[in-house]
Coordinates of C-alpha atoms in Angstrom, one line a residue:
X1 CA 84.0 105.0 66.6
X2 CA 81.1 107.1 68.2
X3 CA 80.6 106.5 72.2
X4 CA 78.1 108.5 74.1
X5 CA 81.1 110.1 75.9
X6 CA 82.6 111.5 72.6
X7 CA 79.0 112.8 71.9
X8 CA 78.8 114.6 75.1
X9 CA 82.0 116.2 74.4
X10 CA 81.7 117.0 71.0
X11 CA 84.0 114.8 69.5
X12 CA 84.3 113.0 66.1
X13 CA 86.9 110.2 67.8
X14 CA 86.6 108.8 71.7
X15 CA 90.2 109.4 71.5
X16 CA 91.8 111.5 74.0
X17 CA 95.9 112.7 73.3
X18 CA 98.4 114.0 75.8
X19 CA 101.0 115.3 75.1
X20 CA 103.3 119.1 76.6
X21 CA 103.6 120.2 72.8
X22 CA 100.4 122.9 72.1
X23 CA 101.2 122.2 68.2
X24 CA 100.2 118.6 69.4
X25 CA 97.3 119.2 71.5
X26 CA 95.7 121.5 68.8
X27 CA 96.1 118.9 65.8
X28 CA 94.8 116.2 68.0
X29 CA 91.7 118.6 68.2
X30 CA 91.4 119.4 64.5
X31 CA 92.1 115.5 63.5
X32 CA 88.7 114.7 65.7
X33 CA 90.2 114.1 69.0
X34 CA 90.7 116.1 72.0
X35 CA 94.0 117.4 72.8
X36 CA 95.0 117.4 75.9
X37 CA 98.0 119.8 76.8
X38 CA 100.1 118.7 79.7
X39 CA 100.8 121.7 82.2
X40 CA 103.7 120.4 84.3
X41 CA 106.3 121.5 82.6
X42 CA 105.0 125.3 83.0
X43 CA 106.7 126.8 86.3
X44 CA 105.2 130.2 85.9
X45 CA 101.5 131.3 84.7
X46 CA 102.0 133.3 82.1
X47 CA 104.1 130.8 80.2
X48 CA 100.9 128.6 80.8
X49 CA 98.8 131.5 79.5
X50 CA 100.7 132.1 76.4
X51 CA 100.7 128.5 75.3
X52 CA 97.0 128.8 75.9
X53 CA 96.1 131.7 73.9
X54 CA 98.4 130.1 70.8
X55 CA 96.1 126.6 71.2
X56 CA 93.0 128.5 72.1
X57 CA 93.7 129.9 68.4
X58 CA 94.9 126.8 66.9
X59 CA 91.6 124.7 67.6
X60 CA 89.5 125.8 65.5
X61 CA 87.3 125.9 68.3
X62 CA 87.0 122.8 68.7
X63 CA 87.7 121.1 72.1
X64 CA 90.6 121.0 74.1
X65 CA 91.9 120.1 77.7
X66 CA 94.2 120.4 80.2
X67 CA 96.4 117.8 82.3
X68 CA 97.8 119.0 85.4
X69 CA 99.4 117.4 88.3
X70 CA 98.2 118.3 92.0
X71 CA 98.2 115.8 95.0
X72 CA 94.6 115.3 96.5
X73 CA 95.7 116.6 100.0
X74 CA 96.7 120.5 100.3
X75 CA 99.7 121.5 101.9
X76 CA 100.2 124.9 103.0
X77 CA 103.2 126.9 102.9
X78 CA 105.4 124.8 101.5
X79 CA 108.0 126.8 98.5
X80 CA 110.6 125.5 96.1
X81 CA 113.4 126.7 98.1
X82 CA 111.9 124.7 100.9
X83 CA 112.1 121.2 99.2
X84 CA 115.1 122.2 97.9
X85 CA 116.7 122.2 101.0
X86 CA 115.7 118.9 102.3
X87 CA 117.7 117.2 99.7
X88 CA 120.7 115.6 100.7
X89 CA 124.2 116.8 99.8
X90 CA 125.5 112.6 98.9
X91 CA 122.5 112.9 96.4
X92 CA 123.5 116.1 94.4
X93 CA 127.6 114.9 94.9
X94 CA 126.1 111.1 93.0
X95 CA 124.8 113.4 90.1
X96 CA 127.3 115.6 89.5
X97 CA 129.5 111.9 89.5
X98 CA 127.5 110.8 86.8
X99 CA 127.7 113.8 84.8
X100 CA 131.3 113.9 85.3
X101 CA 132.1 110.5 84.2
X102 CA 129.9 111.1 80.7
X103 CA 131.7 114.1 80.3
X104 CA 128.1 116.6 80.3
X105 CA 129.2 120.1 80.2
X106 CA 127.4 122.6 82.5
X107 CA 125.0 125.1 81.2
X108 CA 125.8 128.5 80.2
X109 CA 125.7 131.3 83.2
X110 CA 122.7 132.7 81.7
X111 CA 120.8 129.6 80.7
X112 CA 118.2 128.1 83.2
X113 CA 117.7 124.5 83.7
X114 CA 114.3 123.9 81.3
X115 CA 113.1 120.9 82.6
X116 CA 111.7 121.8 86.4
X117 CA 108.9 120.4 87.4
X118 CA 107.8 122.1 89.7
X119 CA 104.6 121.3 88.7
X120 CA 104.1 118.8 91.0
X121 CA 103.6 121.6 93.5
X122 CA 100.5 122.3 94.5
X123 CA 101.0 126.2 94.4
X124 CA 102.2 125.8 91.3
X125 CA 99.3 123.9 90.0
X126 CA 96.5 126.1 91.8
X127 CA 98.3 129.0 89.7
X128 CA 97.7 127.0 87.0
X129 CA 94.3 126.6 87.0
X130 CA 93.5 130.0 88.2
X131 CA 95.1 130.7 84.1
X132 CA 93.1 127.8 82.8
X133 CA 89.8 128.3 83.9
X134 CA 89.8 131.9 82.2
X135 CA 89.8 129.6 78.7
X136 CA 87.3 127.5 77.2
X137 CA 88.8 123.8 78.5
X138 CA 86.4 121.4 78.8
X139 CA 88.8 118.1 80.4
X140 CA 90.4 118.8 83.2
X141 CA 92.9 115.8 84.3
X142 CA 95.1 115.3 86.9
X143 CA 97.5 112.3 87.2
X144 CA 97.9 112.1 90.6
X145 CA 94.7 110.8 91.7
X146 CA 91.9 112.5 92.2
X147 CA 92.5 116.8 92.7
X148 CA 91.2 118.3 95.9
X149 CA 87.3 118.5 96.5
X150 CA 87.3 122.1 95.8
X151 CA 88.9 122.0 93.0
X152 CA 86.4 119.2 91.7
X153 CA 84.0 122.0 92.4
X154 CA 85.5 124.4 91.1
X155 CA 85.5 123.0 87.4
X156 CA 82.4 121.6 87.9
X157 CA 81.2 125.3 88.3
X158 CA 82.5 126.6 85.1
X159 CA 81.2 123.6 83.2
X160 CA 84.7 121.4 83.1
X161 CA 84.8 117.7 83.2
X162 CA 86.6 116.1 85.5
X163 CA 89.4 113.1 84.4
X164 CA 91.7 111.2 86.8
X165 CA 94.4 108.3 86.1
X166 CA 93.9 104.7 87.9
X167 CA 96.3 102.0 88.3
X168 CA 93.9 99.9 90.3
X169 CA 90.2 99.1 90.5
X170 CA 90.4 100.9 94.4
X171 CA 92.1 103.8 93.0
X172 CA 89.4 104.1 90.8
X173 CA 86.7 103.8 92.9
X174 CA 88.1 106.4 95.1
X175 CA 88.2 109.0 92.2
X176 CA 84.0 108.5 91.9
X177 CA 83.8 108.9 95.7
X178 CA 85.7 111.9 94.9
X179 CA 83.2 113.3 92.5
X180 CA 85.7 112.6 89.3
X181 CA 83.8 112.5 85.8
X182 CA 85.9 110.3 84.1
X183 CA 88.4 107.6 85.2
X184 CA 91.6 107.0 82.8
X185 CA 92.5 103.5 83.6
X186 CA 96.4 103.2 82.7
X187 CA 97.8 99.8 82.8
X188 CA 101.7 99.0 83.5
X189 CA 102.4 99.4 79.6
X190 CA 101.9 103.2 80.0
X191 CA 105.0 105.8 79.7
X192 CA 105.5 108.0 82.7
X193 CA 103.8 107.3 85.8
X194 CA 101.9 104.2 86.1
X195 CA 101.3 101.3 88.2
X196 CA 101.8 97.4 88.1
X197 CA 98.6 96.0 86.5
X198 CA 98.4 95.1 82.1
X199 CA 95.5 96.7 80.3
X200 CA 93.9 94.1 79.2
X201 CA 93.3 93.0 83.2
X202 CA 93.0 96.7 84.4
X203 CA 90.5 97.7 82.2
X204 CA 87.6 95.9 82.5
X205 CA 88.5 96.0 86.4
X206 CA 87.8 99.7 86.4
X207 CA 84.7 99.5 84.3
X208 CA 83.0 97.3 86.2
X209 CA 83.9 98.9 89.6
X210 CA 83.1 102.7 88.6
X211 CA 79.9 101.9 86.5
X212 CA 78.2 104.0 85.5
X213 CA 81.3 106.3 84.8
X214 CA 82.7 106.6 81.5
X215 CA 86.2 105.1 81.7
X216 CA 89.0 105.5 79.0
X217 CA 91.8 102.9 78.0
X218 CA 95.4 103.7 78.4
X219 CA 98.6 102.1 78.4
X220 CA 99.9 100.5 75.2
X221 CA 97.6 101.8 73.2
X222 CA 98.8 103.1 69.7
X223 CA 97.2 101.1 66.4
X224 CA 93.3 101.3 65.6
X225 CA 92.9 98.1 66.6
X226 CA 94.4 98.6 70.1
X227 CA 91.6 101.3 70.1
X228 CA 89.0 99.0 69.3
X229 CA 90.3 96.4 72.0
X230 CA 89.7 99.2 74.9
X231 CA 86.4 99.9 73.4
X232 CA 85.2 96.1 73.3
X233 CA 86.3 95.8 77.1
X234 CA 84.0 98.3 78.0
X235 CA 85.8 101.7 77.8
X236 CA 84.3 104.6 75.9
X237 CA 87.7 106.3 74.9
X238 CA 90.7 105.8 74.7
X239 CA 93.7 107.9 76.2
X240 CA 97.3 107.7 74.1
X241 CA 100.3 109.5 75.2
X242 CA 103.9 108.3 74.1
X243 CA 102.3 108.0 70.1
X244 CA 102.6 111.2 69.6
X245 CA 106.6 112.2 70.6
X246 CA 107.1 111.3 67.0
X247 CA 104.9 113.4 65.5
X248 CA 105.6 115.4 63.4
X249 CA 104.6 118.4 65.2
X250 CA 105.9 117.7 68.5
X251 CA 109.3 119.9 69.4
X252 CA 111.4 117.4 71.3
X253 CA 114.2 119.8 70.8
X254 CA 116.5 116.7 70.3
X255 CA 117.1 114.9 67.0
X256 CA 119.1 112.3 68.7
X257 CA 116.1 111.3 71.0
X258 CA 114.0 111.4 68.2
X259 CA 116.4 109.0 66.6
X260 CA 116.4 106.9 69.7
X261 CA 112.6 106.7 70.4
X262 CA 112.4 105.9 66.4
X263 CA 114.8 103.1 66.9
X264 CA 113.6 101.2 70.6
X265 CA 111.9 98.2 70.5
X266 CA 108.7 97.4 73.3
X267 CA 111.1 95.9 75.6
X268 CA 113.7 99.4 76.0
X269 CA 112.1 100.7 78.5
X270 CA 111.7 100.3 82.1
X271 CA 109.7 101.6 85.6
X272 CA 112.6 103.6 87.7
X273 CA 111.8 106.5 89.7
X274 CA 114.9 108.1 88.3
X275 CA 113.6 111.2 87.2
X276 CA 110.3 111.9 89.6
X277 CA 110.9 109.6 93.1
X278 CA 107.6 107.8 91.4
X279 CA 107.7 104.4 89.3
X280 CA 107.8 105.8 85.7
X281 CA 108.2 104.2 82.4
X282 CA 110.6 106.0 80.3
X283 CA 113.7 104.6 77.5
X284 CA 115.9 102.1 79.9
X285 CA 119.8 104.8 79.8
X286 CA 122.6 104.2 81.8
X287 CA 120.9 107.3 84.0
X288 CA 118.2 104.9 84.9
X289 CA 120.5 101.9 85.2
X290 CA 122.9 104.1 87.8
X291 CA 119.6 105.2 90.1
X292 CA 119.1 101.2 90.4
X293 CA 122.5 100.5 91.8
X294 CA 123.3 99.2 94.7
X295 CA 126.6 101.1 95.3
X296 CA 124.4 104.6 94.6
X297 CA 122.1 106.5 97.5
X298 CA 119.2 105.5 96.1
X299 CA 116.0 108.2 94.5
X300 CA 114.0 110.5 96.5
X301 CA 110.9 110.7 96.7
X302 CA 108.5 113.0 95.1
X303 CA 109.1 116.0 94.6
X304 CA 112.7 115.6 95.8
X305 CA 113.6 113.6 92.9
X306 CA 112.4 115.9 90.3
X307 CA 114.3 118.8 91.8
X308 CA 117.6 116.8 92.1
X309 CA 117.9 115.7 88.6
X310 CA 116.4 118.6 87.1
X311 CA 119.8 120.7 85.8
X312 CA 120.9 117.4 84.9
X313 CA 118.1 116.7 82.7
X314 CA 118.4 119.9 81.0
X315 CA 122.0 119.4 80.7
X316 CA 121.9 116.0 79.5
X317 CA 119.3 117.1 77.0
X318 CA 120.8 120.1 75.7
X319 CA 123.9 118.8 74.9
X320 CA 122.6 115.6 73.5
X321 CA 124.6 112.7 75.5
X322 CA 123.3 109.7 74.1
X323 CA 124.2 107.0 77.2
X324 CA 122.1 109.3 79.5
X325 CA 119.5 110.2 76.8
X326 CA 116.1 109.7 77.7
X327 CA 112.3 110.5 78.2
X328 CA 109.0 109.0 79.4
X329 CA 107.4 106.7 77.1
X330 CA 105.6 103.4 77.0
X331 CA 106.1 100.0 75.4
X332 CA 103.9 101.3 72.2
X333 CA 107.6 102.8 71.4
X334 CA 108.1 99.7 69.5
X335 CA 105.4 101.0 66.8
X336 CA 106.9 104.3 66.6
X337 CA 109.3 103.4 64.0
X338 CA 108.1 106.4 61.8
X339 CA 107.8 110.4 62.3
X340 CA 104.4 111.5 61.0
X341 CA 101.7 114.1 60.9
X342 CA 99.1 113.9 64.2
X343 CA 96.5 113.7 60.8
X344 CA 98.4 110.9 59.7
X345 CA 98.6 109.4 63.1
X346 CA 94.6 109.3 63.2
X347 CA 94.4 107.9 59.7
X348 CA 95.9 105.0 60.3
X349 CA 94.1 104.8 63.6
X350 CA 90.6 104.7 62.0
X351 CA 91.8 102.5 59.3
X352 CA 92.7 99.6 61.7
X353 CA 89.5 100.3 64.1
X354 CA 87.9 99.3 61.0
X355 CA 89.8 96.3 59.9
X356 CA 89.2 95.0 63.5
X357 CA 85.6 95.5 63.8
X358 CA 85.5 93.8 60.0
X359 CA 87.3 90.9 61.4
X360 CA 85.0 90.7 64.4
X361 CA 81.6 91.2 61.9
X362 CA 83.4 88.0 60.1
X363 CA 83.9 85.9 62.7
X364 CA 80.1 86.7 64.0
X365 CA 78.6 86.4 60.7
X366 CA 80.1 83.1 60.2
X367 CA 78.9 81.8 64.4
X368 CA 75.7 83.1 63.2
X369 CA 75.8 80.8 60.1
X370 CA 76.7 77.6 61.8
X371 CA 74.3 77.9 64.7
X372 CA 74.8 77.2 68.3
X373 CA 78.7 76.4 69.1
X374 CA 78.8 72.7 70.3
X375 CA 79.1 72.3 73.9
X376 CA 81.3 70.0 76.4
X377 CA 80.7 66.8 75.0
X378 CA 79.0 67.0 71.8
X379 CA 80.1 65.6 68.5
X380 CA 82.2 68.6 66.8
X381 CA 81.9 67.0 63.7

């Protein structure tokens, strides 16, 4: 499963993992992947830094990234309490309604709402990076398009490749205007933010409109021979997500969602900018069913949304309501019917990769025997 862009990197496996769990990211690495730890969730530094040292220690120095989320164009002087303020009081009475009516108590005094992303901030992610480029990360992604020109340069300079998400062959070629290294094309099968367009079409779009650029498949992607699928459409990786909030090492903090990802099918889930203001896939809840409603005031958009829900979230997830239970994943959820090791996970991976390419060796070994296919026309017999 060698490409030249898992040689350049490294390596064993073209397969590149996302996930917010270090314990993740770091088996990814050791299984022959990359690991790619997700850095929204981290509102303050040294948070970030911490869970750096643990997976800087974890690798066995073997390669890891970083996905952070930063819009392209900088904004100056804009704070949390800022945004904050510019939501709308019918907004924050609709989700204290919900709440109410599924009976979600509120937190303790002392206990912060865990899930803020502020994130999406670009302070906040600038901090980040200032943390991240004082370890040894060699992907840098962003999944908001492509990251500001300086900071393009700025992981250029310390040696850092550069990755960025596409929904659409222009968004990609933007990114290699942009100076990006390597374009992750995500089709609409993808969890969390993603666009309108399959894979299977998507795919080979972006290929042939960033070429020479290495591009990676995502979106759906979750058995070897999805793996080998991306590869034969012209990608040199592949980039998987929503496989791994069943493994074993991920920390979902919630046995019930872990019981409900385990038990969705490919058609639970559904795009709603419910929890960011941006078309998401996550598990279809009667908290993404009540933002589509008619009678309700409708999401904000980015990063009002986010802010809104965010206590909610927390409180929804702490106490475990199942109606209003949910989390970003993709329609691969269907095949994640098992909780297993991140080793295991690659295992199985590289076992079908193989049966594929044996069933495609077949079928060309056996053209190769009969000779020339018969065109329009000619006798078939």
């Amino acid at each position: 499963m060698e490409t030249e862009l898992s040689t350049r990197l490294g390596i064993e496996y073209p397969v590149f993992g996302f996930t917010p769990f270090p314990a993740v990211a770091a088996a990814i690495s050791r299984a022959g992947g990359m690991g790619v730890l997700g850095a929204v969730r981290y509102s303050a530094p040294d948070e970030l830094a911490r869970d750096l040292d643990w997976l800087d220690g974890h690798t066995d120095k073997l390669p890891y990234g970083l996905d952070v989320v930063m819009p392209a164009k900088k904004v100056e002087g804009v704070t949390e309490a800022d945004i904050e303020a510019m939501i709308p009081p019918e907004h924050r009475a609709y989700v204290e309604a919900l709440l109410t009516k599924h009976g979600v108590p509120a937190l303790a005094a002392d206990e912060r709402a865990g899930w803020r992303i502020t994130g999406w901030m670009e302070k906040v992610a600038r901090d980040q990076l200032d943390v991240a480029f004082d370890y040894p990360i060699k992907l840098l992604a962003n999944a908001l398009g492509s990251p500001p020109a300086d900071v393009v340069r700025r992981a250029h300079d310390h040696g850092v490749l550069v990755a960025a998400l596409a929904g659409s062959a222009r968004h990609a070629r933007h990114h290699q205007e942009a100076g990006i290294d390597i374009v992750v094309a995500q089709g609409y099968e993808a969890g969390g933010h993603t666009g309108e367009i399959a894979s299977m079409v998507l795919v080979p779009e972006v290929v042939r409109a960033v070429d020479p650029l290495p591009v990676l498949a995502a979106g759906g992607i979750g058995t070897g021979e999805q793996v080998a699928a991306g590869l034969a459409l012209g990608a040199q990786g592949v980039w998987l997500g929503s496989v791994w909030l069943t493994a074993a090492e991920a920390d979902l903090h919630s046995p019930a969602l872990t019981r409900k990802l385990l038990a969705a099918g490919s058609g639970d889930t559904v795009r709603s900018r419910a929890l960011t203001g941006k078309p998401a896939r996550q598990l279809r809840t009667e908290w993404t069913d009540a933002w589509e409603d008619p009678a309700g005031p409708g999401t904000l958009p980015m990063p009002l949304q986010g802010l809104l829900v965010a206590d909610a979230v927390s409180r929804i997830q702490r106490y475990e309501v199942g109606p209003l239970l949910g989390t970003p994943v993709g329609q691969i959820v269907g095949a994640m019917n098992q909780e297993r090791p991140v080793q295991a996970v690659f295992d199985d991976l590289t076992r079908g990769f193989e049966r594929a390419m044996d069933r495609l060796n077949r079928i060309a070994r056996r053209g190769a025997q009969d000779g020339a296919a018969p065109g329009p026309g000619r006798d078939r017999r």
